[in-house]
mmCIF file with all atom_site columns, C-alpha atoms in Angstrom:
data_model
loop_
_atom_site.group_PDB
_atom_site.id
_atom_site.type_symbol
_atom_site.label_atom_id
_atom_site.label_alt_id
_atom_site.label_comp_id
_atom_site.label_asym_id
_atom_site.label_entity_id
_atom_site.label_seq_id
_atom_site.pdbx_PDB_ins_code
_atom_site.Cartn_x
_atom_site.Cartn_y
_atom_site.Cartn_z
_atom_site.occupancy
_atom_site.B_iso_or_equiv
_atom_site.pdbx_formal_charge
_atom_site.auth_seq_id
_atom_site.auth_comp_id
_atom_site.auth_asym_id
_atom_site.auth_atom_id
_atom_site.pdbx_PDB_model_num
ATOM 1   C CA . GLU A 1 1   ? 19.872 -20.557 -60.381 1.00 0.00 ? 1382 GLU A CA 1
ATOM 2   C CA . ILE A 1 2   ? 22.744 -22.250 -58.468 1.00 0.00 ? 1383 ILE A CA 1
ATOM 3   C CA . VAL A 1 3   ? 22.103 -23.956 -55.461 1.00 0.00 ? 1384 VAL A CA 1
ATOM 4   C CA . LEU A 1 4   ? 25.030 -24.194 -52.403 1.00 0.00 ? 1385 LEU A CA 1
ATOM 5   C CA . THR A 1 5   ? 24.712 -26.573 -49.552 1.00 0.00 ? 1386 THR A CA 1
ATOM 6   C CA . GLN A 1 6   ? 26.437 -26.792 -46.727 1.00 0.00 ? 1387 GLN A CA 1
ATOM 7   C CA . SER A 1 7   ? 27.828 -29.357 -44.344 1.00 0.00 ? 1388 SER A CA 1
ATOM 8   C CA . PRO A 1 8   ? 28.046 -29.450 -41.604 1.00 0.00 ? 1389 PRO A CA 1
ATOM 9   C CA . ALA A 1 9   ? 24.601 -27.085 -40.333 1.00 0.00 ? 1390 ALA A CA 1
ATOM 10  C CA . THR A 1 10  ? 26.604 -26.914 -37.138 1.00 0.00 ? 1391 THR A CA 1
ATOM 11  C CA . LEU A 1 11  ? 30.045 -27.901 -35.968 1.00 0.00 ? 1392 LEU A CA 1
ATOM 12  C CA . SER A 1 12  ? 31.348 -28.020 -32.303 1.00 0.00 ? 1393 SER A CA 1
ATOM 13  C CA . LEU A 1 13  ? 35.139 -28.753 -31.803 1.00 0.00 ? 1394 LEU A CA 1
ATOM 14  C CA . SER A 1 14  ? 37.613 -27.339 -29.517 1.00 0.00 ? 1395 SER A CA 1
ATOM 15  C CA . PRO A 1 15  ? 40.488 -24.468 -29.453 1.00 0.00 ? 1396 PRO A CA 1
ATOM 16  C CA . GLY A 1 16  ? 43.182 -26.231 -31.210 1.00 0.00 ? 1397 GLY A CA 1
ATOM 17  C CA . ASP A 1 17  ? 41.174 -28.672 -33.047 1.00 0.00 ? 1398 ASP A CA 1
ATOM 18  C CA . ARG A 1 18  ? 41.630 -28.971 -36.462 1.00 0.00 ? 1399 ARG A CA 1
ATOM 19  C CA . ALA A 1 19  ? 37.862 -27.597 -39.076 1.00 0.00 ? 1400 ALA A CA 1
ATOM 20  C CA . THR A 1 20  ? 36.765 -29.011 -41.858 1.00 0.00 ? 1401 THR A CA 1
ATOM 21  C CA . LEU A 1 21  ? 33.678 -27.663 -43.446 1.00 0.00 ? 1402 LEU A CA 1
ATOM 22  C CA . SER A 1 22  ? 31.974 -28.163 -46.886 1.00 0.00 ? 1403 SER A CA 1
ATOM 23  C CA . CYS A 1 23  ? 30.532 -26.676 -49.712 1.00 0.00 ? 1404 CYS A CA 1
ATOM 24  C CA . ARG A 1 24  ? 28.875 -28.220 -52.094 1.00 0.00 ? 1405 ARG A CA 1
ATOM 25  C CA . ALA A 1 25  ? 27.053 -26.521 -55.737 1.00 0.00 ? 1406 ALA A CA 1
ATOM 26  C CA . SER A 1 26  ? 24.430 -28.065 -57.521 1.00 0.00 ? 1407 SER A CA 1
ATOM 27  C CA . GLN A 1 27  ? 26.388 -27.302 -60.298 1.00 0.00 ? 1408 GLN A CA 1
ATOM 28  C CA . SER A 1 28  ? 29.721 -26.439 -61.702 1.00 0.00 ? 1409 SER A CA 1
ATOM 29  C CA . VAL A 1 29  ? 31.075 -23.604 -61.026 1.00 0.00 ? 1410 VAL A CA 1
ATOM 30  C CA . SER A 1 30  ? 34.538 -24.160 -61.753 1.00 0.00 ? 1411 SER A CA 1
ATOM 31  C CA . ASN A 1 31  ? 36.501 -22.543 -59.113 1.00 0.00 ? 1412 ASN A CA 1
ATOM 32  C CA . TYR A 1 32  ? 34.505 -18.955 -58.433 1.00 0.00 ? 1413 TYR A CA 1
ATOM 33  C CA . LEU A 1 33  ? 34.486 -20.267 -54.833 1.00 0.00 ? 1414 LEU A CA 1
ATOM 34  C CA . ALA A 1 34  ? 34.634 -18.128 -51.589 1.00 0.00 ? 1415 ALA A CA 1
ATOM 35  C CA . TRP A 1 35  ? 34.550 -18.254 -47.783 1.00 0.00 ? 1416 TRP A CA 1
ATOM 36  C CA . TYR A 1 36  ? 32.893 -15.153 -45.629 1.00 0.00 ? 1417 TYR A CA 1
ATOM 37  C CA . GLN A 1 37  ? 33.115 -15.053 -41.655 1.00 0.00 ? 1418 GLN A CA 1
ATOM 38  C CA . GLN A 1 38  ? 29.997 -14.176 -39.586 1.00 0.00 ? 1419 GLN A CA 1
ATOM 39  C CA . LYS A 1 39  ? 30.359 -13.592 -36.184 1.00 0.00 ? 1420 LYS A CA 1
ATOM 40  C CA . PRO A 1 40  ? 26.678 -12.066 -34.418 1.00 0.00 ? 1421 PRO A CA 1
ATOM 41  C CA . GLY A 1 41  ? 26.050 -8.602  -35.035 1.00 0.00 ? 1422 GLY A CA 1
ATOM 42  C CA . GLN A 1 42  ? 29.246 -8.121  -36.998 1.00 0.00 ? 1423 GLN A CA 1
ATOM 43  C CA . ALA A 1 43  ? 28.953 -8.548  -40.769 1.00 0.00 ? 1424 ALA A CA 1
ATOM 44  C CA . PRO A 1 44  ? 30.939 -10.782 -42.909 1.00 0.00 ? 1425 PRO A CA 1
ATOM 45  C CA . ARG A 1 45  ? 34.703 -10.910 -43.678 1.00 0.00 ? 1426 ARG A CA 1
ATOM 46  C CA . LEU A 1 46  ? 36.038 -12.139 -47.094 1.00 0.00 ? 1427 LEU A CA 1
ATOM 47  C CA . LEU A 1 47  ? 38.426 -15.244 -45.815 1.00 0.00 ? 1428 LEU A CA 1
ATOM 48  C CA . ILE A 1 48  ? 38.763 -17.384 -49.332 1.00 0.00 ? 1429 ILE A CA 1
ATOM 49  C CA . TYR A 1 49  ? 38.125 -16.466 -53.412 1.00 0.00 ? 1430 TYR A CA 1
ATOM 50  C CA . ASP A 1 50  ? 38.834 -18.381 -56.344 1.00 0.00 ? 1431 ASP A CA 1
ATOM 51  C CA . SER A 1 51  ? 38.744 -21.496 -54.257 1.00 0.00 ? 1432 SER A CA 1
ATOM 52  C CA . SER A 1 52  ? 42.242 -20.863 -52.921 1.00 0.00 ? 1433 SER A CA 1
ATOM 53  C CA . ASN A 1 53  ? 43.126 -17.745 -52.793 1.00 0.00 ? 1434 ASN A CA 1
ATOM 54  C CA . ARG A 1 54  ? 43.107 -16.495 -49.038 1.00 0.00 ? 1435 ARG A CA 1
ATOM 55  C CA . ALA A 1 55  ? 42.294 -12.458 -49.279 1.00 0.00 ? 1436 ALA A CA 1
ATOM 56  C CA . THR A 1 56  ? 43.950 -9.669  -47.236 1.00 0.00 ? 1437 THR A CA 1
ATOM 57  C CA . GLY A 1 57  ? 44.776 -9.920  -43.971 1.00 0.00 ? 1438 GLY A CA 1
ATOM 58  C CA . ILE A 1 58  ? 43.467 -13.768 -43.185 1.00 0.00 ? 1439 ILE A CA 1
ATOM 59  C CA . PRO A 1 59  ? 45.705 -15.989 -41.274 1.00 0.00 ? 1440 PRO A CA 1
ATOM 60  C CA . ALA A 1 60  ? 47.483 -19.313 -42.847 1.00 0.00 ? 1441 ALA A CA 1
ATOM 61  C CA . ARG A 1 61  ? 45.375 -21.356 -40.645 1.00 0.00 ? 1442 ARG A CA 1
ATOM 62  C CA . PHE A 1 62  ? 42.627 -20.775 -43.087 1.00 0.00 ? 1443 PHE A CA 1
ATOM 63  C CA . SER A 1 63  ? 42.796 -22.415 -46.255 1.00 0.00 ? 1444 SER A CA 1
ATOM 64  C CA . GLY A 1 64  ? 39.757 -23.188 -48.985 1.00 0.00 ? 1445 GLY A CA 1
ATOM 65  C CA . SER A 1 65  ? 40.404 -26.121 -51.786 1.00 0.00 ? 1446 SER A CA 1
ATOM 66  C CA . GLY A 1 66  ? 38.280 -28.048 -54.226 1.00 0.00 ? 1447 GLY A CA 1
ATOM 67  C CA . SER A 1 67  ? 36.989 -26.946 -57.844 1.00 0.00 ? 1448 SER A CA 1
ATOM 68  C CA . GLY A 1 68  ? 33.826 -27.421 -59.964 1.00 0.00 ? 1449 GLY A CA 1
ATOM 69  C CA . THR A 1 69  ? 31.269 -29.126 -57.042 1.00 0.00 ? 1450 THR A CA 1
ATOM 70  C CA . ASP A 1 70  ? 32.736 -30.053 -54.353 1.00 0.00 ? 1451 ASP A CA 1
ATOM 71  C CA . PHE A 1 71  ? 35.307 -27.495 -51.412 1.00 0.00 ? 1452 PHE A CA 1
ATOM 72  C CA . THR A 1 72  ? 36.064 -27.072 -48.592 1.00 0.00 ? 1453 THR A CA 1
ATOM 73  C CA . LEU A 1 73  ? 37.471 -24.849 -45.642 1.00 0.00 ? 1454 LEU A CA 1
ATOM 74  C CA . THR A 1 74  ? 39.704 -25.960 -43.206 1.00 0.00 ? 1455 THR A CA 1
ATOM 75  C CA . ILE A 1 75  ? 41.317 -23.773 -40.422 1.00 0.00 ? 1456 ILE A CA 1
ATOM 76  C CA . GLY A 1 76  ? 44.435 -25.047 -39.194 1.00 0.00 ? 1457 GLY A CA 1
ATOM 77  C CA . SER A 1 77  ? 44.476 -25.185 -35.837 1.00 0.00 ? 1458 SER A CA 1
ATOM 78  C CA . LEU A 1 78  ? 41.065 -23.501 -34.420 1.00 0.00 ? 1459 LEU A CA 1
ATOM 79  C CA . GLU A 1 79  ? 42.017 -19.623 -32.763 1.00 0.00 ? 1460 GLU A CA 1
ATOM 80  C CA . PRO A 1 80  ? 38.898 -19.020 -30.024 1.00 0.00 ? 1461 PRO A CA 1
ATOM 81  C CA . GLU A 1 81  ? 38.366 -16.031 -32.210 1.00 0.00 ? 1462 GLU A CA 1
ATOM 82  C CA . ASP A 1 82  ? 37.198 -18.642 -35.129 1.00 0.00 ? 1463 ASP A CA 1
ATOM 83  C CA . PHE A 1 83  ? 34.242 -19.975 -33.539 1.00 0.00 ? 1464 PHE A CA 1
ATOM 84  C CA . ALA A 1 84  ? 31.616 -17.829 -35.686 1.00 0.00 ? 1465 ALA A CA 1
ATOM 85  C CA . VAL A 1 85  ? 29.405 -19.504 -39.081 1.00 0.00 ? 1466 VAL A CA 1
ATOM 86  C CA . TYR A 1 86  ? 30.641 -19.601 -41.910 1.00 0.00 ? 1467 TYR A CA 1
ATOM 87  C CA . TYR A 1 87  ? 28.877 -18.950 -45.252 1.00 0.00 ? 1468 TYR A CA 1
ATOM 88  C CA . CYS A 1 88  ? 30.560 -20.606 -48.880 1.00 0.00 ? 1469 CYS A CA 1
ATOM 89  C CA . GLN A 1 89  ? 30.060 -17.877 -51.934 1.00 0.00 ? 1470 GLN A CA 1
ATOM 90  C CA . GLN A 1 90  ? 29.707 -18.129 -55.501 1.00 0.00 ? 1471 GLN A CA 1
ATOM 91  C CA . ARG A 1 91  ? 30.496 -16.494 -58.284 1.00 0.00 ? 1472 ARG A CA 1
ATOM 92  C CA . SER A 1 92  ? 30.025 -18.365 -61.614 1.00 0.00 ? 1473 SER A CA 1
ATOM 93  C CA . ASN A 1 93  ? 26.226 -18.120 -63.096 1.00 0.00 ? 1474 ASN A CA 1
ATOM 94  C CA . TRP A 1 94  ? 24.405 -15.015 -61.760 1.00 0.00 ? 1475 TRP A CA 1
ATOM 95  C CA . PRO A 1 95  ? 22.262 -14.811 -59.258 1.00 0.00 ? 1476 PRO A CA 1
ATOM 96  C CA . ILE A 1 96  ? 25.061 -14.895 -56.850 1.00 0.00 ? 1477 ILE A CA 1
ATOM 97  C CA . THR A 1 97  ? 24.568 -17.016 -54.529 1.00 0.00 ? 1478 THR A CA 1
ATOM 98  C CA . PHE A 1 98  ? 25.218 -17.981 -50.940 1.00 0.00 ? 1479 PHE A CA 1
ATOM 99  C CA . GLY A 1 99  ? 24.985 -21.414 -48.986 1.00 0.00 ? 1480 GLY A CA 1
ATOM 100 C CA . GLN A 1 100 ? 23.047 -21.393 -45.566 1.00 0.00 ? 1481 GLN A CA 1
ATOM 101 C CA . GLY A 1 101 ? 25.946 -21.122 -43.196 1.00 0.00 ? 1482 GLY A CA 1
ATOM 102 C CA . THR A 1 102 ? 27.778 -24.000 -41.246 1.00 0.00 ? 1483 THR A CA 1
ATOM 103 C CA . ARG A 1 103 ? 28.364 -23.124 -37.630 1.00 0.00 ? 1484 ARG A CA 1
ATOM 104 C CA . LEU A 1 104 ? 31.029 -23.274 -36.450 1.00 0.00 ? 1485 LEU A CA 1
ATOM 105 C CA . GLU A 1 105 ? 30.937 -23.563 -32.200 1.00 0.00 ? 1486 GLU A CA 1
ATOM 106 C CA . ILE A 1 106 ? 33.034 -23.996 -29.051 1.00 0.00 ? 1487 ILE A CA 1
ATOM 107 C CA . LYS A 1 107 ? 32.343 -28.042 -27.749 1.00 0.00 ? 1488 LYS A CA 1
ATOM 108 C CA . GLU B 2 1   ? 39.507 5.358   -42.978 1.00 0.00 ? 191  GLU B CA 1
ATOM 109 C CA . VAL B 2 2   ? 38.489 2.625   -45.382 1.00 0.00 ? 192  VAL B CA 1
ATOM 110 C CA . GLN B 2 3   ? 34.876 2.417   -45.168 1.00 0.00 ? 193  GLN B CA 1
ATOM 111 C CA . LEU B 2 4   ? 31.073 2.337   -45.892 1.00 0.00 ? 194  LEU B CA 1
ATOM 112 C CA . VAL B 2 5   ? 28.428 3.367   -44.225 1.00 0.00 ? 195  VAL B CA 1
ATOM 113 C CA . GLU B 2 6   ? 25.384 2.668   -44.631 1.00 0.00 ? 196  GLU B CA 1
ATOM 114 C CA . SER B 2 7   ? 21.835 4.872   -43.671 1.00 0.00 ? 197  SER B CA 1
ATOM 115 C CA . GLY B 2 8   ? 17.902 5.148   -44.050 1.00 0.00 ? 198  GLY B CA 1
ATOM 116 C CA . GLY B 2 9   ? 16.493 2.219   -43.196 1.00 0.00 ? 199  GLY B CA 1
ATOM 117 C CA . GLY B 2 10  ? 13.568 2.178   -40.559 1.00 0.00 ? 200  GLY B CA 1
ATOM 118 C CA . LEU B 2 11  ? 10.116 0.338   -40.319 1.00 0.00 ? 201  LEU B CA 1
ATOM 119 C CA . VAL B 2 12  ? 7.911  1.066   -43.168 1.00 0.00 ? 202  VAL B CA 1
ATOM 120 C CA . GLN B 2 13  ? 4.099  -0.069  -43.773 1.00 0.00 ? 203  GLN B CA 1
ATOM 121 C CA . SER B 2 14  ? 3.780  -3.207  -46.375 1.00 0.00 ? 204  SER B CA 1
ATOM 122 C CA . GLY B 2 15  ? 3.429  -1.530  -49.886 1.00 0.00 ? 205  GLY B CA 1
ATOM 123 C CA . GLY B 2 16  ? 5.620  1.201   -48.402 1.00 0.00 ? 206  GLY B CA 1
ATOM 124 C CA . SER B 2 17  ? 8.402  2.739   -49.570 1.00 0.00 ? 207  SER B CA 1
ATOM 125 C CA . LEU B 2 18  ? 12.230 3.857   -48.262 1.00 0.00 ? 208  LEU B CA 1
ATOM 126 C CA . ARG B 2 19  ? 15.979 4.631   -49.801 1.00 0.00 ? 209  ARG B CA 1
ATOM 127 C CA . LEU B 2 20  ? 18.731 3.251   -48.844 1.00 0.00 ? 210  LEU B CA 1
ATOM 128 C CA . SER B 2 21  ? 22.037 5.100   -49.007 1.00 0.00 ? 211  SER B CA 1
ATOM 129 C CA . CYS B 2 22  ? 25.995 3.510   -49.007 1.00 0.00 ? 212  CYS B CA 1
ATOM 130 C CA . ALA B 2 23  ? 28.395 6.324   -47.870 1.00 0.00 ? 213  ALA B CA 1
ATOM 131 C CA . ALA B 2 24  ? 32.264 5.966   -49.447 1.00 0.00 ? 214  ALA B CA 1
ATOM 132 C CA . SER B 2 25  ? 35.755 7.458   -47.463 1.00 0.00 ? 215  SER B CA 1
ATOM 133 C CA . GLY B 2 26  ? 39.078 6.643   -47.899 1.00 0.00 ? 216  GLY B CA 1
ATOM 134 C CA . PHE B 2 27  ? 39.339 4.313   -51.712 1.00 0.00 ? 217  PHE B CA 1
ATOM 135 C CA . ASN B 2 28  ? 38.980 5.308   -55.092 1.00 0.00 ? 218  ASN B CA 1
ATOM 136 C CA . PHE B 2 29  ? 35.222 4.297   -54.851 1.00 0.00 ? 219  PHE B CA 1
ATOM 137 C CA . SER B 2 30  ? 34.888 5.012   -58.785 1.00 0.00 ? 220  SER B CA 1
ATOM 138 C CA . SER B 2 31  ? 36.907 1.948   -59.513 1.00 0.00 ? 221  SER B CA 1
ATOM 139 C CA . TYR B 2 32  ? 34.093 -0.864  -57.952 1.00 0.00 ? 222  TYR B CA 1
ATOM 140 C CA . TRP B 2 33  ? 31.147 -2.451  -58.967 1.00 0.00 ? 223  TRP B CA 1
ATOM 141 C CA . LEU B 2 34  ? 29.450 -2.454  -56.150 1.00 0.00 ? 224  LEU B CA 1
ATOM 142 C CA . SER B 2 35  ? 26.658 -4.350  -54.207 1.00 0.00 ? 225  SER B CA 1
ATOM 143 C CA . TRP B 2 36  ? 23.492 -4.540  -52.138 1.00 0.00 ? 226  TRP B CA 1
ATOM 144 C CA . VAL B 2 37  ? 22.956 -7.888  -50.010 1.00 0.00 ? 227  VAL B CA 1
ATOM 145 C CA . ARG B 2 38  ? 20.721 -8.932  -46.910 1.00 0.00 ? 228  ARG B CA 1
ATOM 146 C CA . GLN B 2 39  ? 20.400 -10.856 -44.619 1.00 0.00 ? 229  GLN B CA 1
ATOM 147 C CA . ALA B 2 40  ? 16.679 -11.742 -42.765 1.00 0.00 ? 230  ALA B CA 1
ATOM 148 C CA . PRO B 2 41  ? 16.730 -12.345 -38.897 1.00 0.00 ? 231  PRO B CA 1
ATOM 149 C CA . GLY B 2 42  ? 18.824 -15.140 -38.134 1.00 0.00 ? 232  GLY B CA 1
ATOM 150 C CA . LYS B 2 43  ? 18.630 -16.380 -41.460 1.00 0.00 ? 233  LYS B CA 1
ATOM 151 C CA . GLY B 2 44  ? 21.775 -16.173 -44.268 1.00 0.00 ? 234  GLY B CA 1
ATOM 152 C CA . LEU B 2 45  ? 22.687 -14.310 -47.187 1.00 0.00 ? 235  LEU B CA 1
ATOM 153 C CA . GLU B 2 46  ? 21.107 -12.799 -50.483 1.00 0.00 ? 236  GLU B CA 1
ATOM 154 C CA . TRP B 2 47  ? 22.529 -11.291 -52.777 1.00 0.00 ? 237  TRP B CA 1
ATOM 155 C CA . VAL B 2 48  ? 20.701 -8.110  -54.156 1.00 0.00 ? 238  VAL B CA 1
ATOM 156 C CA . ALA B 2 49  ? 21.876 -6.514  -56.756 1.00 0.00 ? 239  ALA B CA 1
ATOM 157 C CA . ASN B 2 50  ? 25.071 -5.100  -58.515 1.00 0.00 ? 240  ASN B CA 1
ATOM 158 C CA . ILE B 2 51  ? 26.220 -1.550  -60.312 1.00 0.00 ? 241  ILE B CA 1
ATOM 159 C CA . HIS B 2 52  ? 28.870 -1.207  -62.681 1.00 0.00 ? 242  HIS B CA 1
ATOM 160 C CA . GLN B 2 53  ? 31.501 1.336   -61.693 1.00 0.00 ? 243  GLN B CA 1
ATOM 161 C CA . ASP B 2 54  ? 30.036 3.790   -64.326 1.00 0.00 ? 244  ASP B CA 1
ATOM 162 C CA . GLY B 2 55  ? 25.999 2.819   -63.716 1.00 0.00 ? 245  GLY B CA 1
ATOM 163 C CA . SER B 2 56  ? 25.566 1.267   -67.309 1.00 0.00 ? 246  SER B CA 1
ATOM 164 C CA . GLU B 2 57  ? 25.048 -2.418  -65.862 1.00 0.00 ? 247  GLU B CA 1
ATOM 165 C CA . LYS B 2 58  ? 22.733 -3.260  -63.265 1.00 0.00 ? 248  LYS B CA 1
ATOM 166 C CA . TYR B 2 59  ? 21.806 -6.802  -62.300 1.00 0.00 ? 249  TYR B CA 1
ATOM 167 C CA . TYR B 2 60  ? 19.038 -8.253  -59.380 1.00 0.00 ? 250  TYR B CA 1
ATOM 168 C CA . VAL B 2 61  ? 17.224 -11.632 -57.666 1.00 0.00 ? 251  VAL B CA 1
ATOM 169 C CA . ASP B 2 62  ? 14.431 -11.796 -59.145 1.00 0.00 ? 252  ASP B CA 1
ATOM 170 C CA . SER B 2 63  ? 12.768 -11.413 -55.625 1.00 0.00 ? 253  SER B CA 1
ATOM 171 C CA . VAL B 2 64  ? 13.449 -8.087  -56.040 1.00 0.00 ? 254  VAL B CA 1
ATOM 172 C CA . GLU B 2 65  ? 13.206 -7.154  -60.063 1.00 0.00 ? 255  GLU B CA 1
ATOM 173 C CA . GLY B 2 66  ? 10.982 -4.531  -61.150 1.00 0.00 ? 256  GLY B CA 1
ATOM 174 C CA . ARG B 2 67  ? 10.034 -3.673  -57.508 1.00 0.00 ? 257  ARG B CA 1
ATOM 175 C CA . PHE B 2 68  ? 15.002 -2.291  -56.227 1.00 0.00 ? 258  PHE B CA 1
ATOM 176 C CA . THR B 2 69  ? 16.827 -0.383  -58.334 1.00 0.00 ? 259  THR B CA 1
ATOM 177 C CA . ILE B 2 70  ? 20.098 -0.138  -57.866 1.00 0.00 ? 260  ILE B CA 1
ATOM 178 C CA . SER B 2 71  ? 22.312 3.578   -58.493 1.00 0.00 ? 261  SER B CA 1
ATOM 179 C CA . ARG B 2 72  ? 25.437 5.261   -57.310 1.00 0.00 ? 262  ARG B CA 1
ATOM 180 C CA . ASP B 2 73  ? 26.627 8.592   -57.880 1.00 0.00 ? 263  ASP B CA 1
ATOM 181 C CA . ASN B 2 74  ? 30.470 8.520   -58.401 1.00 0.00 ? 264  ASN B CA 1
ATOM 182 C CA . ALA B 2 75  ? 30.898 12.569  -57.623 1.00 0.00 ? 265  ALA B CA 1
ATOM 183 C CA . LYS B 2 76  ? 28.675 12.067  -54.122 1.00 0.00 ? 266  LYS B CA 1
ATOM 184 C CA . ASN B 2 77  ? 31.524 8.566   -53.448 1.00 0.00 ? 267  ASN B CA 1
ATOM 185 C CA . SER B 2 78  ? 27.654 6.731   -52.611 1.00 0.00 ? 268  SER B CA 1
ATOM 186 C CA . LEU B 2 79  ? 25.415 4.034   -53.126 1.00 0.00 ? 269  LEU B CA 1
ATOM 187 C CA . TYR B 2 80  ? 21.598 3.268   -53.391 1.00 0.00 ? 270  TYR B CA 1
ATOM 188 C CA . LEU B 2 81  ? 19.366 1.506   -53.658 1.00 0.00 ? 271  LEU B CA 1
ATOM 189 C CA . GLN B 2 82  ? 15.681 2.094   -54.284 1.00 0.00 ? 272  GLN B CA 1
ATOM 190 C CA . MET B 2 83  ? 12.581 0.015   -52.503 1.00 0.00 ? 273  MET B CA 1
ATOM 191 C CA . ASN B 2 84  ? 9.317  0.037   -53.790 1.00 0.00 ? 274  ASN B CA 1
ATOM 192 C CA . SER B 2 85  ? 6.614  -1.913  -52.845 1.00 0.00 ? 275  SER B CA 1
ATOM 193 C CA . LEU B 2 86  ? 7.986  -3.060  -49.975 1.00 0.00 ? 276  LEU B CA 1
ATOM 194 C CA . ARG B 2 87  ? 7.036  -7.047  -48.859 1.00 0.00 ? 277  ARG B CA 1
ATOM 195 C CA . ALA B 2 88  ? 7.434  -8.525  -45.279 1.00 0.00 ? 278  ALA B CA 1
ATOM 196 C CA . GLU B 2 89  ? 10.349 -10.715 -46.716 1.00 0.00 ? 279  GLU B CA 1
ATOM 197 C CA . ASP B 2 90  ? 12.171 -7.437  -47.081 1.00 0.00 ? 280  ASP B CA 1
ATOM 198 C CA . THR B 2 91  ? 12.707 -7.649  -43.840 1.00 0.00 ? 281  THR B CA 1
ATOM 199 C CA . ALA B 2 92  ? 16.449 -7.691  -43.068 1.00 0.00 ? 282  ALA B CA 1
ATOM 200 C CA . VAL B 2 93  ? 19.339 -6.333  -42.797 1.00 0.00 ? 283  VAL B CA 1
ATOM 201 C CA . TYR B 2 94  ? 21.235 -4.906  -45.605 1.00 0.00 ? 284  TYR B CA 1
ATOM 202 C CA . TYR B 2 95  ? 24.791 -4.321  -46.606 1.00 0.00 ? 285  TYR B CA 1
ATOM 203 C CA . CYS B 2 96  ? 26.239 -2.552  -48.953 1.00 0.00 ? 286  CYS B CA 1
ATOM 204 C CA . GLY B 2 97  ? 29.853 -3.872  -50.285 1.00 0.00 ? 287  GLY B CA 1
ATOM 205 C CA . THR B 2 98  ? 32.390 -3.625  -52.931 1.00 0.00 ? 288  THR B CA 1
ATOM 206 C CA . VAL B 2 99  ? 32.882 -6.409  -55.594 1.00 0.00 ? 289  VAL B CA 1
ATOM 207 C CA . GLY B 2 100 ? 35.955 -7.476  -56.316 1.00 0.00 ? 290  GLY B CA 1
ATOM 208 C CA . TRP B 2 101 ? 38.227 -10.615 -57.965 1.00 0.00 ? 291  TRP B CA 1
ATOM 209 C CA . GLY B 2 102 ? 34.983 -10.323 -60.397 1.00 0.00 ? 292  GLY B CA 1
ATOM 210 C CA . GLY B 2 103 ? 32.403 -11.025 -57.988 1.00 0.00 ? 293  GLY B CA 1
ATOM 211 C CA . TYR B 2 104 ? 33.331 -11.272 -54.133 1.00 0.00 ? 294  TYR B CA 1
ATOM 212 C CA . VAL B 2 105 ? 32.705 -8.632  -51.681 1.00 0.00 ? 295  VAL B CA 1
ATOM 213 C CA . GLY B 2 106 ? 35.837 -7.044  -49.925 1.00 0.00 ? 296  GLY B CA 1
ATOM 214 C CA . LEU B 2 107 ? 34.463 -4.386  -48.083 1.00 0.00 ? 297  LEU B CA 1
ATOM 215 C CA . TRP B 2 108 ? 31.195 -3.925  -46.249 1.00 0.00 ? 298  TRP B CA 1
ATOM 216 C CA . GLY B 2 109 ? 29.627 -1.303  -44.621 1.00 0.00 ? 299  GLY B CA 1
ATOM 217 C CA . GLN B 2 110 ? 27.504 -2.390  -40.584 1.00 0.00 ? 300  GLN B CA 1
ATOM 218 C CA . GLY B 2 111 ? 24.406 -2.633  -42.295 1.00 0.00 ? 301  GLY B CA 1
ATOM 219 C CA . SER B 2 112 ? 20.564 -1.414  -42.210 1.00 0.00 ? 302  SER B CA 1
ATOM 220 C CA . LEU B 2 113 ? 17.881 -2.480  -40.376 1.00 0.00 ? 303  LEU B CA 1
ATOM 221 C CA . VAL B 2 114 ? 14.748 -3.371  -43.472 1.00 0.00 ? 304  VAL B CA 1
ATOM 222 C CA . THR B 2 115 ? 12.475 -3.887  -41.138 1.00 0.00 ? 305  THR B CA 1
ATOM 223 C CA . VAL B 2 116 ? 8.927  -4.309  -42.936 1.00 0.00 ? 306  VAL B CA 1
ATOM 224 C CA . SER B 2 117 ? 4.992  -4.423  -41.106 1.00 0.00 ? 307  SER B CA 1
ATOM 225 C CA . SER B 2 118 ? 2.754  -6.253  -42.617 1.00 0.00 ? 308  SER B CA 1
#
């Protein structure tokens, strides 16, 4: 099973700041990695797929990069609605697995 | 409206059974792989099972293999998860979803809470 480790566990920033979230895989997943955003009481929402492709309707301030074992989600300038929990997910091998999440909170 | 709506969750005793349903509308249901993903209270996400467009392929995470069965009825635009021999650790919100781009959930339901009491 591929283990995804996200860091940091919690990130405290202010609106307008730039956010950088990391996801490291226990073995290569090529570029088969996605990022989701989840707000309290809601289902997750797909932001980025295959490492760097924005899903439909996702603002341009969200960007993804990386390949192999190291991946990054960058939020260019934080809006109030961006404070949430973010998960990475790989589809390279079954079972499909998620990281444990990074909580992005308002400083 | 494009949506998925889960139903069938509730409280069940350990060792019991429950069947979740997921009703789809607003899109071509039979064109998609479908999935169940769960989230224990206050925890992260766990992918539970996948099913092919025609039901011919199914995949399960090890922790539910042999106890859970995923199925679909394309004529009714519905997805199901039959859960048997339930354990306390199966307590979670269960989300149904469409699988696109080879393995990502693009459309999610609102979730259905399953609570297993010991």
